[in-house]
JSON list of C-alpha atoms in Angstrom, two decimals:
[
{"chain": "B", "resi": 1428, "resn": "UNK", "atom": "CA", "xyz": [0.00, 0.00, 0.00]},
{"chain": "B", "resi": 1429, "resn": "UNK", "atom": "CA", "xyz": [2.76, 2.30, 0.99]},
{"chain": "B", "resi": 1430, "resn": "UNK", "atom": "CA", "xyz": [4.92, 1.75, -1.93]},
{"chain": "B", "resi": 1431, "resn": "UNK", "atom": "CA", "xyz": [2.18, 2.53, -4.49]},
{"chain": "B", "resi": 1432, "resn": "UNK", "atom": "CA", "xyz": [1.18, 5.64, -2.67]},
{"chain": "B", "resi": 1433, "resn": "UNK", "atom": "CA", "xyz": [4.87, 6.76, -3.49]},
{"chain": "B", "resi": 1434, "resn": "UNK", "atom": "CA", "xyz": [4.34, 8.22, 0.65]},
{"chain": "B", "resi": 1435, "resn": "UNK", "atom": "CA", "xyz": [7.90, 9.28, 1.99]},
{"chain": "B", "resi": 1436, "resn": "UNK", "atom": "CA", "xyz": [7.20, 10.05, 5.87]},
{"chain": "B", "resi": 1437, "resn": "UNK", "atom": "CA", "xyz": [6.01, 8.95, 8.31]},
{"chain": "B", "resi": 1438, "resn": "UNK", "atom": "CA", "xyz": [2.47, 6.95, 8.38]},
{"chain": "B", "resi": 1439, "resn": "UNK", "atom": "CA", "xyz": [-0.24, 4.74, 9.79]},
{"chain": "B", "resi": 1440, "resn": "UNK", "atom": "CA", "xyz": [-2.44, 2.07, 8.60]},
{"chain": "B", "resi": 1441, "resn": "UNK", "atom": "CA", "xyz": [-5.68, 0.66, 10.29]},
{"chain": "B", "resi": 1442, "resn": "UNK", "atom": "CA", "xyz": [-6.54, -2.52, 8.97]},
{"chain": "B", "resi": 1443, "resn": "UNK", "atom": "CA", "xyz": [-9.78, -4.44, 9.79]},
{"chain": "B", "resi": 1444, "resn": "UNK", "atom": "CA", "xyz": [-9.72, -8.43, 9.60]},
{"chain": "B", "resi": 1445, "resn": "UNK", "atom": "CA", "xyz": [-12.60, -10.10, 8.44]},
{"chain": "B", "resi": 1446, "resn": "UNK", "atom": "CA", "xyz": [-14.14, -13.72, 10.03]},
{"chain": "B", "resi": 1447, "resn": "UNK", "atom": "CA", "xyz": [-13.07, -15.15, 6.90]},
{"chain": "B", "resi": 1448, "resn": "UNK", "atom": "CA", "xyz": [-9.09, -13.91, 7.38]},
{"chain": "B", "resi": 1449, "resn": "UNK", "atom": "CA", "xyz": [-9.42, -10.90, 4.52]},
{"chain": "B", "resi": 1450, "resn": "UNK", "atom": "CA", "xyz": [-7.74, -7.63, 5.31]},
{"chain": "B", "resi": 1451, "resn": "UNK", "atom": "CA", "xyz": [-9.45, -4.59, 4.94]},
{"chain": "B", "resi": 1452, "resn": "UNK", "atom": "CA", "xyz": [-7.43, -1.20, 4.73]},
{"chain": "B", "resi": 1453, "resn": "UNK", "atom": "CA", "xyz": [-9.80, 1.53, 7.26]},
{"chain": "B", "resi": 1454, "resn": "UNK", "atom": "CA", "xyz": [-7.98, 4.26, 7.37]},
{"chain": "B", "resi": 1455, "resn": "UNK", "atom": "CA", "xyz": [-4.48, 5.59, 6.33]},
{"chain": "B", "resi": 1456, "resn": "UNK", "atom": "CA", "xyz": [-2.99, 9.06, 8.25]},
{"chain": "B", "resi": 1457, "resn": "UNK", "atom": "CA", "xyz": [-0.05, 10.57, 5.99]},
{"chain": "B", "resi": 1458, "resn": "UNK", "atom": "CA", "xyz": [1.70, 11.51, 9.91]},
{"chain": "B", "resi": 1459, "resn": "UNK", "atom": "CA", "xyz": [3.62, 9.43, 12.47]},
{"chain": "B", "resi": 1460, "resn": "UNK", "atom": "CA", "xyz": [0.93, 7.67, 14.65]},
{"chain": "B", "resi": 1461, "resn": "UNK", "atom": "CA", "xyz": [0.30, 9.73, 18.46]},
{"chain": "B", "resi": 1462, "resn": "UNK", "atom": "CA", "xyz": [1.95, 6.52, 19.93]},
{"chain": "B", "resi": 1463, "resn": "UNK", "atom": "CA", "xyz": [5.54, 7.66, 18.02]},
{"chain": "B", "resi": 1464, "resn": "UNK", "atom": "CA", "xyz": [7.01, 8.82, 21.44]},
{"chain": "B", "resi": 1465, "resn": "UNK", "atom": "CA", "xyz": [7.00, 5.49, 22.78]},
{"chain": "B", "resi": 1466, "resn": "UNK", "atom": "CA", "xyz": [9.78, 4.57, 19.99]},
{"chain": "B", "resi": 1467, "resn": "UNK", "atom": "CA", "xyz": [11.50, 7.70, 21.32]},
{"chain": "B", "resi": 1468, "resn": "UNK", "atom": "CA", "xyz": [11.49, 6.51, 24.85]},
{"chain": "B", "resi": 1469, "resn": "UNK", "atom": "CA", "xyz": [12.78, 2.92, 23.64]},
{"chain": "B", "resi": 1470, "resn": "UNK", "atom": "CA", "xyz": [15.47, 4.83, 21.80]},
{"chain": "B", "resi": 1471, "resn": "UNK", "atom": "CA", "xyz": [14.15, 5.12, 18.03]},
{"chain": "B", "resi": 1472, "resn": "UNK", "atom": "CA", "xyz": [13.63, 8.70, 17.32]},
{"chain": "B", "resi": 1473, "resn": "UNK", "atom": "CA", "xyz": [11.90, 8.46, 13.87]},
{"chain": "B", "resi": 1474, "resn": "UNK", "atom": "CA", "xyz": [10.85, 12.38, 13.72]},
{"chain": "B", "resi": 1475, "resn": "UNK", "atom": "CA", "xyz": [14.20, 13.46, 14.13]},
{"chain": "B", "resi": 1476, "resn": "UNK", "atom": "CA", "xyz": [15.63, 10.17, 11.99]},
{"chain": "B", "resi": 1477, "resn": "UNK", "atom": "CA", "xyz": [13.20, 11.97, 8.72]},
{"chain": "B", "resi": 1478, "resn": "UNK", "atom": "CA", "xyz": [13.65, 15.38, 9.63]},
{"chain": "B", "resi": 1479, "resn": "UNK", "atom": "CA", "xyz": [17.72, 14.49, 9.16]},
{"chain": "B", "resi": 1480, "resn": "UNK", "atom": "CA", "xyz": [16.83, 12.16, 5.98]},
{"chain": "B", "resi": 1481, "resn": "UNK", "atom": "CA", "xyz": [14.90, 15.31, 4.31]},
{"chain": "B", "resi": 1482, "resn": "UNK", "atom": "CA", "xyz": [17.84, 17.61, 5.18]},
{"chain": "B", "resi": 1483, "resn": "UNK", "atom": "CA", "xyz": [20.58, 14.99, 2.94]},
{"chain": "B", "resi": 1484, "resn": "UNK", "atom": "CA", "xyz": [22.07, 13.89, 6.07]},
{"chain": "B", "resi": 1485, "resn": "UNK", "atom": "CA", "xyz": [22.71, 10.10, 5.96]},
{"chain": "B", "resi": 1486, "resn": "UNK", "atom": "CA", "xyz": [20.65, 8.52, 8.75]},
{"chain": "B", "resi": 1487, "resn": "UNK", "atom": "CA", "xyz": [21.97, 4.87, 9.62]},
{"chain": "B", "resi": 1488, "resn": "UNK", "atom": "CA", "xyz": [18.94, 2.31, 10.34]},
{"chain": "B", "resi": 1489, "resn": "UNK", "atom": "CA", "xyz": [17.55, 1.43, 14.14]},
{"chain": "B", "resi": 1490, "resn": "UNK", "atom": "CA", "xyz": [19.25, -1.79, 15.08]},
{"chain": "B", "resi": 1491, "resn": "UNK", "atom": "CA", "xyz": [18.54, -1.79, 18.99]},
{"chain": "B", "resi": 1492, "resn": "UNK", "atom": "CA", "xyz": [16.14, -0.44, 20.93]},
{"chain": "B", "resi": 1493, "resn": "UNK", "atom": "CA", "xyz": [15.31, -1.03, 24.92]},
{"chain": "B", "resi": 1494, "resn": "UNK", "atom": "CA", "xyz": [12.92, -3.46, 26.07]},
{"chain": "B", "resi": 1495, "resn": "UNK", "atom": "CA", "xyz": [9.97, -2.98, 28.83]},
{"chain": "B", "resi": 1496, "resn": "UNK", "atom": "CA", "xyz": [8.69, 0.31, 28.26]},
{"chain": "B", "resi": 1497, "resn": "UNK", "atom": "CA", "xyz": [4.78, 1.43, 28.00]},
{"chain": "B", "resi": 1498, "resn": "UNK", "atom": "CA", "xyz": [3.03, 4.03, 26.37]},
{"chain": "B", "resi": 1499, "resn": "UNK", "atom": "CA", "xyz": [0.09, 5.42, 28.56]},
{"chain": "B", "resi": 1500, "resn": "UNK", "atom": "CA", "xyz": [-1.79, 8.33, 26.86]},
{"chain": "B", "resi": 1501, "resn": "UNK", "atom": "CA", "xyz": [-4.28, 9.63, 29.94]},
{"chain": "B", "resi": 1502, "resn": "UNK", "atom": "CA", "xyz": [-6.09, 12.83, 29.42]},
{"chain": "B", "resi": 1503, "resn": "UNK", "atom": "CA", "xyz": [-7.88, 15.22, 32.57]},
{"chain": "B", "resi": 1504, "resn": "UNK", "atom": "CA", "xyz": [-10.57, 17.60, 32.95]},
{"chain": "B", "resi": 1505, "resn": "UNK", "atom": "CA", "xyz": [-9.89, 21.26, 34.73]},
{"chain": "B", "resi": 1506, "resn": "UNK", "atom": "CA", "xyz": [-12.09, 23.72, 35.83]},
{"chain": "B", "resi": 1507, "resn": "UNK", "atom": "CA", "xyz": [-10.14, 26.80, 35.51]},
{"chain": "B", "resi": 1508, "resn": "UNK", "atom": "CA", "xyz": [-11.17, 30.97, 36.15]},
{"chain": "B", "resi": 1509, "resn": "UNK", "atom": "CA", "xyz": [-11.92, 32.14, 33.01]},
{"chain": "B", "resi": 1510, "resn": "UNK", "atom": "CA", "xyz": [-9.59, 35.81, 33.83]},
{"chain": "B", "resi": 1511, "resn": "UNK", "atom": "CA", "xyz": [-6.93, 33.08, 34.82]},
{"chain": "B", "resi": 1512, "resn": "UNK", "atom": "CA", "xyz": [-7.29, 31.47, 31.00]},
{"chain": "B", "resi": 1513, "resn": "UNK", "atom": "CA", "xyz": [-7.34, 35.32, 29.66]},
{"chain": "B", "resi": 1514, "resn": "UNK", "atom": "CA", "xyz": [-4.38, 35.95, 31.60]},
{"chain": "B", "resi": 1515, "resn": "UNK", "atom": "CA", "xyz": [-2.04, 33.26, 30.26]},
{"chain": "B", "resi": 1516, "resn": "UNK", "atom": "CA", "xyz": [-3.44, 33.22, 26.60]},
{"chain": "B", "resi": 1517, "resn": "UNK", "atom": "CA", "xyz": [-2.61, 37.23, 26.09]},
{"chain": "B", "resi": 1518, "resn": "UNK", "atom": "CA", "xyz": [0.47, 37.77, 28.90]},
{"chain": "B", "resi": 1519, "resn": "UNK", "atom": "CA", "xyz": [2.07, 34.07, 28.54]},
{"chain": "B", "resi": 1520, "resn": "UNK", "atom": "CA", "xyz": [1.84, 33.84, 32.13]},
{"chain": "B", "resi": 1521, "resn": "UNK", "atom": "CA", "xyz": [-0.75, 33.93, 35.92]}
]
């Protein structure tokens, strides 16, 4: 799929597999997937790895990366003062 796309970046594919074993292509996103970061904390950083690439630097291939890490997105809800929110959106700053 990638290759005939011609696609130089980074990417993801969502595939859905059917009862009878087919592959079905869902969804592909022309950007490095949210999870990327965990191949930065295991050592792999791919953004920087094509941002290097795209600037004619050579870029040798991954061969190692650390074992036992775990991505963990978690999101929160705040109630904040609304003359707080003004505050840092116009000054930068509280």
């Amino acid at each position: 799929v990638i290759s005939n796309s011609k696609w130089k970046g980074g990417c993801e594919l969502e595939f859905i597999k059917s009862k009878d074993g087919e592959y079905y292509l869902l969804e592909m996103n022309p950007r490095f997937p949210a999870w990327v970061y965990l191949a930065v904390g295991c050592g792999q950083n791919h953004p920087e790895a094509l941002v290097r690439m795209a600037l004619g630097e050579d870029v040798e291939p991954f061969d190692s990366y650390d074992i036992g890490k775990l991505f963990v997105r978690y999101s929160f809800d705040q109630i904040v003062d609304l003359k707080d929110f003004e505050k840092i959106s116009t000054l930068g700053e509280l």
